[in-house]
């Protein structure tokens, strides 16, 4: 359930947002979209919320989500001194998985992901990065993740 996701993705900041439809696009209605209250559906007169995954700064993360002992256990003990950096590149197989998932939703979602998602440098779009490294879309996940990340 939700607790497993929150633990597995501990370093992310989960935010409730009101989804907005593109003209002509289907937007989940309140009776079909789960909301934050334990995964139950919203009542028909209640606006449905969606969850997005955002980032903290390292300082916010340590202050609000990960006290010093836990930060040491999760990161420092493994030689990682900060979580959010601007000098890393995405895991190739996981990036392929994300691109395929966005494209599976539809062309507008696929294009939105490619043009509105950026590398940690906050400058290079995923589309630009894939133009420089098109072989990423041929990348196969490791065997133990083939079902989960296989596209």
Tab-separated table of C-alpha atoms in Angstrom:
chain	number	residue	atom	x	y	z
A	1	UNK	CA	0.000	0.000	0.000
A	2	UNK	CA	0.880	3.625	0.461
A	3	UNK	CA	3.240	2.934	3.366
A	4	UNK	CA	5.437	0.668	1.218
A	5	UNK	CA	5.698	3.345	-1.481
A	6	UNK	CA	6.533	6.037	1.073
A	7	UNK	CA	9.253	3.849	2.569
A	8	UNK	CA	10.681	2.719	-0.782
A	9	UNK	CA	10.698	6.268	-2.169
A	10	UNK	CA	11.638	7.841	1.154
A	11	UNK	CA	13.699	10.699	-0.256
A	12	UNK	CA	10.853	12.060	-2.386
A	13	UNK	CA	8.274	14.631	-1.397
A	14	UNK	CA	4.733	13.517	-2.206
A	15	UNK	CA	2.299	16.315	-3.016
A	16	UNK	CA	-1.449	16.284	-3.585
A	17	UNK	CA	-2.470	18.244	-6.673
A	18	UNK	CA	-5.653	18.953	-8.586
A	19	UNK	CA	-5.263	17.465	-12.066
A	20	UNK	CA	-6.103	19.790	-14.944
A	21	UNK	CA	-7.243	18.464	-18.283
A	22	UNK	CA	-5.909	19.474	-21.659
A	23	UNK	CA	-8.745	20.541	-23.970
A	24	UNK	CA	-10.504	17.421	-25.172
A	25	UNK	CA	-8.562	15.062	-22.908
A	26	UNK	CA	-10.250	12.709	-20.482
A	27	UNK	CA	-9.705	13.702	-16.864
A	28	UNK	CA	-10.402	11.185	-14.136
A	29	UNK	CA	-13.671	11.927	-12.433
A	30	UNK	CA	-14.102	11.999	-8.681
A	31	UNK	CA	-15.825	8.624	-8.714
A	32	UNK	CA	-12.924	6.883	-10.479
A	33	UNK	CA	-9.817	8.592	-9.070
A	34	UNK	CA	-8.473	7.617	-5.654
A	35	UNK	CA	-7.387	10.404	-3.341
A	36	UNK	CA	-4.956	10.612	-0.464
A	37	UNK	CA	-7.378	9.449	2.244
A	38	UNK	CA	-6.230	5.841	2.312
A	39	UNK	CA	-6.830	5.201	-1.378
A	40	UNK	CA	-10.610	5.428	-1.169
A	41	UNK	CA	-12.535	7.106	-3.951
A	42	UNK	CA	-13.724	10.668	-3.561
A	43	UNK	CA	-17.440	11.226	-3.252
A	44	UNK	CA	-19.144	12.501	-6.452
A	45	UNK	CA	-19.334	16.042	-5.037
A	46	UNK	CA	-15.672	16.030	-4.000
A	47	UNK	CA	-12.848	17.042	-6.319
A	48	UNK	CA	-10.398	14.204	-7.012
A	49	UNK	CA	-6.736	14.740	-6.211
A	50	UNK	CA	-3.668	13.165	-7.734
A	51	UNK	CA	-0.262	12.550	-6.192
A	52	UNK	CA	2.963	13.799	-7.733
A	53	UNK	CA	6.458	13.008	-6.634
A	54	UNK	CA	8.649	16.051	-6.023
A	55	UNK	CA	11.987	16.754	-4.453
A	56	UNK	CA	13.176	18.277	-1.239
A	57	UNK	CA	16.383	20.168	-0.801
A	58	UNK	CA	18.805	18.130	1.300
A	59	UNK	CA	18.258	20.583	4.138
A	60	UNK	CA	14.444	20.230	3.980
A	61	UNK	CA	14.682	16.457	3.710
A	62	UNK	CA	16.894	16.198	6.778
A	63	UNK	CA	14.754	18.649	8.766
A	64	UNK	CA	11.309	17.310	7.875
A	65	UNK	CA	11.673	13.663	6.832
A	66	UNK	CA	15.021	12.117	7.708
A	67	UNK	CA	16.570	12.814	11.121
A	68	UNK	CA	20.379	12.602	11.514
A	69	UNK	CA	20.535	8.949	12.671
A	70	UNK	CA	18.331	7.804	9.819
A	71	UNK	CA	20.227	9.911	7.257
A	72	UNK	CA	23.437	8.279	8.470
A	73	UNK	CA	21.938	4.785	8.130
A	74	UNK	CA	20.347	5.405	4.744
A	75	UNK	CA	23.131	7.420	3.117
A	76	UNK	CA	26.315	8.318	5.008
A	77	UNK	CA	27.055	4.684	5.897
A	78	UNK	CA	27.113	3.991	2.141
A	79	UNK	CA	29.372	6.899	1.206
A	80	UNK	CA	26.551	9.192	0.032
A	81	UNK	CA	26.760	12.658	1.569
A	82	UNK	CA	23.795	14.268	-0.169
A	83	UNK	CA	20.664	13.055	-1.919
A	84	UNK	CA	19.823	15.813	-4.371
A	85	UNK	CA	22.675	16.564	-6.751
A	86	UNK	CA	23.089	18.193	-10.141
A	87	UNK	CA	25.972	16.040	-11.348
A	88	UNK	CA	24.231	12.706	-11.942
A	89	UNK	CA	22.605	11.129	-14.982
A	90	UNK	CA	19.528	8.914	-15.005
A	91	UNK	CA	19.748	5.133	-14.899
A	92	UNK	CA	19.468	4.166	-18.559
A	93	UNK	CA	17.034	1.254	-18.150
A	94	UNK	CA	14.833	3.235	-15.774
A	95	UNK	CA	14.776	6.262	-18.087
A	96	UNK	CA	13.674	3.992	-20.936
A	97	UNK	CA	10.960	2.576	-18.670
A	98	UNK	CA	9.695	6.089	-17.823
A	99	UNK	CA	9.669	7.170	-21.471
A	100	UNK	CA	7.751	4.054	-22.523
A	101	UNK	CA	5.256	4.517	-19.672
A	102	UNK	CA	4.587	8.140	-20.664
A	103	UNK	CA	4.245	7.207	-24.338
A	104	UNK	CA	1.826	4.434	-23.393
A	105	UNK	CA	-0.531	7.051	-21.917
A	106	UNK	CA	-0.625	8.785	-25.294
A	107	UNK	CA	1.275	11.128	-27.610
A	108	UNK	CA	0.545	14.273	-25.592
A	109	UNK	CA	1.717	12.644	-22.365
A	110	UNK	CA	4.804	11.264	-24.087
A	111	UNK	CA	5.720	14.645	-25.557
A	112	UNK	CA	5.017	16.372	-22.245
A	113	UNK	CA	7.366	14.006	-20.429
A	114	UNK	CA	10.123	14.415	-23.031
A	115	UNK	CA	9.897	18.216	-23.135
A	116	UNK	CA	8.969	19.065	-19.524
A	117	UNK	CA	11.237	16.674	-17.622
A	118	UNK	CA	14.860	17.624	-17.152
A	119	UNK	CA	18.153	16.114	-16.076
A	120	UNK	CA	19.547	17.069	-12.701
A	121	UNK	CA	21.278	20.025	-14.381
A	122	UNK	CA	17.768	21.531	-14.712
A	123	UNK	CA	18.630	22.589	-18.285
A	124	UNK	CA	18.730	19.513	-20.509
A	125	UNK	CA	15.308	18.077	-21.370
A	126	UNK	CA	14.847	14.328	-21.600
A	127	UNK	CA	14.162	14.746	-25.318
A	128	UNK	CA	17.511	16.559	-25.793
A	129	UNK	CA	19.340	13.917	-23.769
A	130	UNK	CA	17.795	11.079	-25.791
A	131	UNK	CA	18.741	12.835	-29.036
A	132	UNK	CA	22.356	12.724	-27.848
A	133	UNK	CA	22.007	9.135	-26.581
A	134	UNK	CA	19.346	7.361	-28.709
A	135	UNK	CA	20.762	3.961	-27.741
A	136	UNK	CA	19.141	4.394	-24.312
A	137	UNK	CA	15.820	3.383	-25.859
A	138	UNK	CA	17.421	0.049	-26.801
A	139	UNK	CA	18.667	-0.516	-23.252
A	140	UNK	CA	17.317	-3.666	-21.647
A	141	UNK	CA	16.723	-3.841	-17.917
A	142	UNK	CA	18.667	-6.352	-15.826
A	143	UNK	CA	16.957	-9.780	-15.713
A	144	UNK	CA	15.564	-9.326	-12.203
A	145	UNK	CA	13.781	-6.122	-13.337
A	146	UNK	CA	12.764	-7.267	-16.829
A	147	UNK	CA	9.081	-7.668	-15.974
A	148	UNK	CA	8.852	-4.426	-14.027
A	149	UNK	CA	10.861	-2.234	-16.439
A	150	UNK	CA	10.341	-4.133	-19.681
A	151	UNK	CA	8.029	-1.570	-21.217
